Short mmCIF file of C-alpha atoms in Angstrom, two decimals:
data_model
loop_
_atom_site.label_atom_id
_atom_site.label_comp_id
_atom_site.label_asym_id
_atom_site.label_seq_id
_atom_site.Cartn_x
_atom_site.Cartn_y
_atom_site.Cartn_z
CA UNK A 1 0.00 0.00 0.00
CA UNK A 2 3.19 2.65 1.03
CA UNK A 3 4.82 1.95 -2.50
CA UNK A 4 1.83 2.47 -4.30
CA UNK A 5 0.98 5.33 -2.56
CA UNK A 6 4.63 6.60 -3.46
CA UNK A 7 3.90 5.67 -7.50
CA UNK A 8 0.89 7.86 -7.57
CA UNK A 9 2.62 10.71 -5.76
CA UNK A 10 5.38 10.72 -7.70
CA UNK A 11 4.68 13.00 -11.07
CA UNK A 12 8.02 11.99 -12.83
CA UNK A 13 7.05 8.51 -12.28
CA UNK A 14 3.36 9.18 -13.44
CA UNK A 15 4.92 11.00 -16.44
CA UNK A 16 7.32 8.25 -17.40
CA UNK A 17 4.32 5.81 -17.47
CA UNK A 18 2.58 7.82 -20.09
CA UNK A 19 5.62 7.96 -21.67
CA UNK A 20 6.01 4.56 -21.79
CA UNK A 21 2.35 3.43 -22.81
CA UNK A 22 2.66 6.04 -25.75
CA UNK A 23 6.06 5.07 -27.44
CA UNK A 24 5.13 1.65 -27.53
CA UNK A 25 1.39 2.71 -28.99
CA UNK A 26 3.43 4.40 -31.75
CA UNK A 27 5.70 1.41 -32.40
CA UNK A 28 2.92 -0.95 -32.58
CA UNK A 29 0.81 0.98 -35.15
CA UNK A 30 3.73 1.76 -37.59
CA UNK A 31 5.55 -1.37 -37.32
CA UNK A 32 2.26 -2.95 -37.76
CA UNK A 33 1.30 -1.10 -40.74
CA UNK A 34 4.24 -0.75 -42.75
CA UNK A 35 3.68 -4.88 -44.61
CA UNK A 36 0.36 -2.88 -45.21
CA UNK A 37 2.07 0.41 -47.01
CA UNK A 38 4.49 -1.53 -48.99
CA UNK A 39 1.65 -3.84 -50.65
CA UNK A 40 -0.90 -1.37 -51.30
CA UNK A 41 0.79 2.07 -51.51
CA UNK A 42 4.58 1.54 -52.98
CA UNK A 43 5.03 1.40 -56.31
CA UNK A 44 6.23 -2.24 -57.38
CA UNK A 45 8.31 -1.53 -60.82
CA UNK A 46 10.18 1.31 -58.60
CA UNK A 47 10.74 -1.02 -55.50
CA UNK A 48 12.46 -3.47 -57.83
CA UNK A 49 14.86 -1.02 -59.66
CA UNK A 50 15.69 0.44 -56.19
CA UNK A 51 16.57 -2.80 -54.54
CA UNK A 52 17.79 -5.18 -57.12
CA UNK A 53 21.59 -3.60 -57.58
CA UNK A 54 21.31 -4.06 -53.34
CA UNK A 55 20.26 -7.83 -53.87
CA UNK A 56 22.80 -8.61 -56.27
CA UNK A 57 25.38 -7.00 -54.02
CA UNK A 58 24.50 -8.96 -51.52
CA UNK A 59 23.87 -12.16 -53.91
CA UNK A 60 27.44 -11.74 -55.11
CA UNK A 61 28.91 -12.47 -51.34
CA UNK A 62 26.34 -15.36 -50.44
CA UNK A 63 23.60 -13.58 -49.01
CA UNK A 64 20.18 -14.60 -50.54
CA UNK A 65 17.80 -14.32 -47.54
CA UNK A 66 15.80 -11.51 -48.72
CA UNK A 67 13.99 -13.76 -51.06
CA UNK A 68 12.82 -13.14 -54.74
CA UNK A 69 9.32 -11.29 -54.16
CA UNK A 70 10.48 -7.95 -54.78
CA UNK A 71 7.89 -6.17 -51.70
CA UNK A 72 8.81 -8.93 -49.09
CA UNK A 73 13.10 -8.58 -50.55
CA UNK A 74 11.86 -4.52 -50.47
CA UNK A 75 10.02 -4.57 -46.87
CA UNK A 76 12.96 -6.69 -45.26
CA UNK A 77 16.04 -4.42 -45.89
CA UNK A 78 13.98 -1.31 -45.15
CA UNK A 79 13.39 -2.54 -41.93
CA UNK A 80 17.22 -3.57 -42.09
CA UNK A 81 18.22 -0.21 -42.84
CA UNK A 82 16.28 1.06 -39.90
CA UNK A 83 17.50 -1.08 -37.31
CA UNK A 84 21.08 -0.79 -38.16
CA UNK A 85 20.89 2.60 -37.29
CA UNK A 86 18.98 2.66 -35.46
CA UNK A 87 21.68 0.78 -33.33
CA UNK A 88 24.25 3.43 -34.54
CA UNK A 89 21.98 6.22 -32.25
CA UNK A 90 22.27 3.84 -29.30
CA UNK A 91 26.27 3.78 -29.38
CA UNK A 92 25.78 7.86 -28.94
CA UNK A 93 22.64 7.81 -26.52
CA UNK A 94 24.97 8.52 -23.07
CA UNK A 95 27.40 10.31 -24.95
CA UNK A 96 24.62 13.10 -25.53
CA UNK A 97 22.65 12.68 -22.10
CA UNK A 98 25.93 13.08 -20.19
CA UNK A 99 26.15 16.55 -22.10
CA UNK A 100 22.54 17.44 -22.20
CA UNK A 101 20.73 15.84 -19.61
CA UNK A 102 18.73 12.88 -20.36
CA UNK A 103 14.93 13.95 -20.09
CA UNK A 104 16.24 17.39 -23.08
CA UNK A 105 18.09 14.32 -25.29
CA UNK A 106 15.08 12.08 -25.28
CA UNK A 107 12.92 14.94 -26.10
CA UNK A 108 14.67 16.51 -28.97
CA UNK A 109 15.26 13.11 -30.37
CA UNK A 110 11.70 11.86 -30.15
CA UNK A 111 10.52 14.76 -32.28
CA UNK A 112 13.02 14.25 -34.63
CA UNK A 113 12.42 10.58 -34.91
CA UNK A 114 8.03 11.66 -35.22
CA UNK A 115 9.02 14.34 -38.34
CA UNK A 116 10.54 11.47 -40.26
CA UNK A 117 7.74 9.53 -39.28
CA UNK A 118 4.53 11.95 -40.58
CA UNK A 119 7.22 12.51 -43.79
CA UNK A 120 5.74 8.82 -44.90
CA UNK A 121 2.21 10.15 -46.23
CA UNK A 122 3.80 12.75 -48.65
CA UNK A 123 6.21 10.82 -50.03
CA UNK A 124 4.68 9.62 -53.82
CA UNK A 125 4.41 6.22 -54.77
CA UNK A 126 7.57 6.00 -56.93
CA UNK A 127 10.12 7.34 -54.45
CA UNK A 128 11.40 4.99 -52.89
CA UNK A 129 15.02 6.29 -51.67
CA UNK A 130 13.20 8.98 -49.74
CA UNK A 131 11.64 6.53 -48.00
CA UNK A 132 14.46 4.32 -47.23
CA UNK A 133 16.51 7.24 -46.15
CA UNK A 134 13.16 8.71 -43.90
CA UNK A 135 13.35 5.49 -42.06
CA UNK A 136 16.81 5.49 -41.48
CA UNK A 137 17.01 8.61 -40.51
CA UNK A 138 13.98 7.29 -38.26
CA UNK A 139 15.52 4.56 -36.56
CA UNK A 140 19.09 6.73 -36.09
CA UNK A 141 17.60 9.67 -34.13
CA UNK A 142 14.71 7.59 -32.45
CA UNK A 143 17.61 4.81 -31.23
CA UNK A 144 18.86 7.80 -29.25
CA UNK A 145 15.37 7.60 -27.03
CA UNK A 146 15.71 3.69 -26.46
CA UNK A 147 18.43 3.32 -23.77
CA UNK A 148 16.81 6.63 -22.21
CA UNK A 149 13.67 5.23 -21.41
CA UNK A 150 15.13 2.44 -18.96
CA UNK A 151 17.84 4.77 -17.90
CA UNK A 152 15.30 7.53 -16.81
CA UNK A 153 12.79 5.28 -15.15
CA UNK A 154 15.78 4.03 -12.94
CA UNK A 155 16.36 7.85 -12.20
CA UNK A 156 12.63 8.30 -11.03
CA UNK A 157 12.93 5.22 -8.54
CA UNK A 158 16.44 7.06 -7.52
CA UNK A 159 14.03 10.53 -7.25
CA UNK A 160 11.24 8.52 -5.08
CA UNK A 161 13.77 7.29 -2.53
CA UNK A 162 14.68 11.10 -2.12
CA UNK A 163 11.59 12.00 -1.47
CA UNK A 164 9.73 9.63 0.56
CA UNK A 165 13.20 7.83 1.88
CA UNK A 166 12.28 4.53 0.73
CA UNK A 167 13.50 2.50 -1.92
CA UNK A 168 10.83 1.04 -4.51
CA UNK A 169 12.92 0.04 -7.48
CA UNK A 170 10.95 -3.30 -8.32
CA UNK A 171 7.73 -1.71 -8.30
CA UNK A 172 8.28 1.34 -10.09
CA UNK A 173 9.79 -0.94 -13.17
CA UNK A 174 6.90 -3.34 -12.81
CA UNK A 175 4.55 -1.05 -13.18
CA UNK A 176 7.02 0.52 -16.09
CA UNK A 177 6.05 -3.15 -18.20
CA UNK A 178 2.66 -2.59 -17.58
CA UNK A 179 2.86 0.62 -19.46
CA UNK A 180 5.10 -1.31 -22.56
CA UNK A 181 2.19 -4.15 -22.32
CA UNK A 182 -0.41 -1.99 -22.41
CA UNK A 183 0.81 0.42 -25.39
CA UNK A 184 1.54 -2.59 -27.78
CA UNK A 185 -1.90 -3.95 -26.88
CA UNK A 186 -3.32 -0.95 -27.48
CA UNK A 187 -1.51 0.36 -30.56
CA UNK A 188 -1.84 -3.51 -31.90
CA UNK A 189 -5.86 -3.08 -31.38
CA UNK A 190 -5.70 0.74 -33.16
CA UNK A 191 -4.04 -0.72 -36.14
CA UNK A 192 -6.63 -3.35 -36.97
CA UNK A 193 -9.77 -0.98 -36.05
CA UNK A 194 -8.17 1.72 -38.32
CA UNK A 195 -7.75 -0.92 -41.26
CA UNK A 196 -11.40 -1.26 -40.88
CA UNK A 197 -12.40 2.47 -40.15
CA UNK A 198 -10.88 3.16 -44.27
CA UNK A 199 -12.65 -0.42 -45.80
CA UNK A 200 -9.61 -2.74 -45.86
CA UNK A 201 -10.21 -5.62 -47.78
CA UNK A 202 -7.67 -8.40 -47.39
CA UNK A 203 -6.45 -10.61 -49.53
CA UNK A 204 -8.00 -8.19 -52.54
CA UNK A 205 -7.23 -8.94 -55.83
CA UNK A 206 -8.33 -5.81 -57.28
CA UNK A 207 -6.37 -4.06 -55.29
CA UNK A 208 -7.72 -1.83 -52.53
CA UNK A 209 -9.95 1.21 -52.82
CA UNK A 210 -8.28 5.01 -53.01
CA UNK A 211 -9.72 5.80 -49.32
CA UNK A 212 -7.94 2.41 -47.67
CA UNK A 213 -5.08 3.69 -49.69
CA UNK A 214 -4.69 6.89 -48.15
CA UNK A 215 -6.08 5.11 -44.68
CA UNK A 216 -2.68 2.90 -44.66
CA UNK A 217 -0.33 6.45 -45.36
CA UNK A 218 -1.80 7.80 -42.51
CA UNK A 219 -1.27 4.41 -40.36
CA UNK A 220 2.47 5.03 -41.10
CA UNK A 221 2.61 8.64 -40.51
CA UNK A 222 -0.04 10.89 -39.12
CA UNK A 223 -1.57 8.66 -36.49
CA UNK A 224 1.70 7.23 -34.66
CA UNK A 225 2.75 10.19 -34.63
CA UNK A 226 0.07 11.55 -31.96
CA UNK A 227 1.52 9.52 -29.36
CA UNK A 228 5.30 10.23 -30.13
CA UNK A 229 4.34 13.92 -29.95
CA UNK A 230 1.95 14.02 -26.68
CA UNK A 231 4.70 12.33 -24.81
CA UNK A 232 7.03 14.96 -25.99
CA UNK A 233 5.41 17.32 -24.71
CA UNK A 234 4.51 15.71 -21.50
CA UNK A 235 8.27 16.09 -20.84
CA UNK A 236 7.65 19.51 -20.38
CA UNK A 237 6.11 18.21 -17.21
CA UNK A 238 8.89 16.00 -16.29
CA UNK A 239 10.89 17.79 -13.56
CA UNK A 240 13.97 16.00 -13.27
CA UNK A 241 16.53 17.96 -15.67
CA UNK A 242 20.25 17.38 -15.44
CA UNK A 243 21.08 19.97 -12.77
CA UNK A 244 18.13 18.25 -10.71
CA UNK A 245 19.32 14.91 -11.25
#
């Protein structure tokens, strides 16, 4: 009952569970619906001549595991692309926060990362470099926020002990994977409702209608980036700066 009683009065902690519950709501609703924007919205003939001097690259040294179907070869090495660099803005996460504080870092980088997501429903059909190099520039700036998250919900259990002089560390990252749990159910359960809101028809072989079209552009881009942006700003909120810390 006491370390509950500390969560609820601690705002940082309150804050970071917001936080927490929204990234992952984001992640869950792109990552969802980008199989979904690469079937229906990206132009095939252009995915192939963008990839297939990539494939044969990688053919050449004995690397074939991208397959032959040009949108699943396409889909895999953009999510590739993203990850590797996304692991590139890990390696200078602490660098930065040592600098800059953590809670500024994450911030900063978070709407970064949400401008090259909401760049996906204006990019046309046919270009498909700009939106390999959108989601690597994606994953580099929003692998900056990753080791932040854990590292500044161990800072609010560090900020609860100061203020109520007890020590709650288990809880307070408990209730932290409650938050992650509930924001992929939740952006898992958006993604399928919006498919529906815009007509989705799957397995179409006529292709799907111009409103599901622009329904799965703004799966990508406007609507994960709500939650990326409202937990931006509820850092505003988030009192524990660098000098406080």
């Amino acid at each position: 009952k006491e370390d509950l009683g500390d969560l609820f009065r601690n705002r940082p902690w309150v804050i970071m569970l917001l936080l927490t519950t929204l990234v992952f709501i984001t992640l869950a609703m792109k990552g969802g619906g980008y199989v979904y924007y690469f079937e229906n919205y990206v132009d095939k003939e252009s995915l192939t001549t963008f990839i297939t001097p990539v494939l044969n690259t990688f053919s050449n040294i004995g690397i074939n595991f991208f397959g032959e179907d040009p949108v699943s070869a396409g889909f895999g090495l953009f999510n590739a692309g993203g990850i590797i660099f996304m692991i590139v803005g890990i390696t200078l996460s602490k660098r930065l926060a040592d600098k800059y504080g953590k809670r500024d870092v994450f911030g900063i980088a978070l709407v970064i990362s949400t401008v090259f997501i909401l760049l996906f429903y204006f990019f046309p059909s046919k270009s498909v470099g700009l939106m390999y190099a959108s989601q690597i520039l994606h994953g580099f700036s929003y692998g900056i926020t990753i080791p932040l998250l854990w590292a500044m919900i161990a800072v609010v259990a560090d900020f609860s002990e100061w203020k109520n002089n007890r020590r709650a560390t288990a809880i307070i990252f408990s209730a932290m994977m409650v938050g992650l749990k509930g924001g992929l159910t939740i952006g898992s359960s958006l993604l399928t409702w919006i498919l529906g809101l815009y007509d989705y028809v799957p397995n179409s072989t006529t292709g799907q209608a111009p409103n599901t079209v622009n329904g799965i552009k703004l799966l990508v881009s406007i609507y994960p980036s709500i939650p990326f942006l409202i937990g931006a700003a509820l850092l505003f909120l988030y009192e524990i700066n660098k000098k406080k810390e």
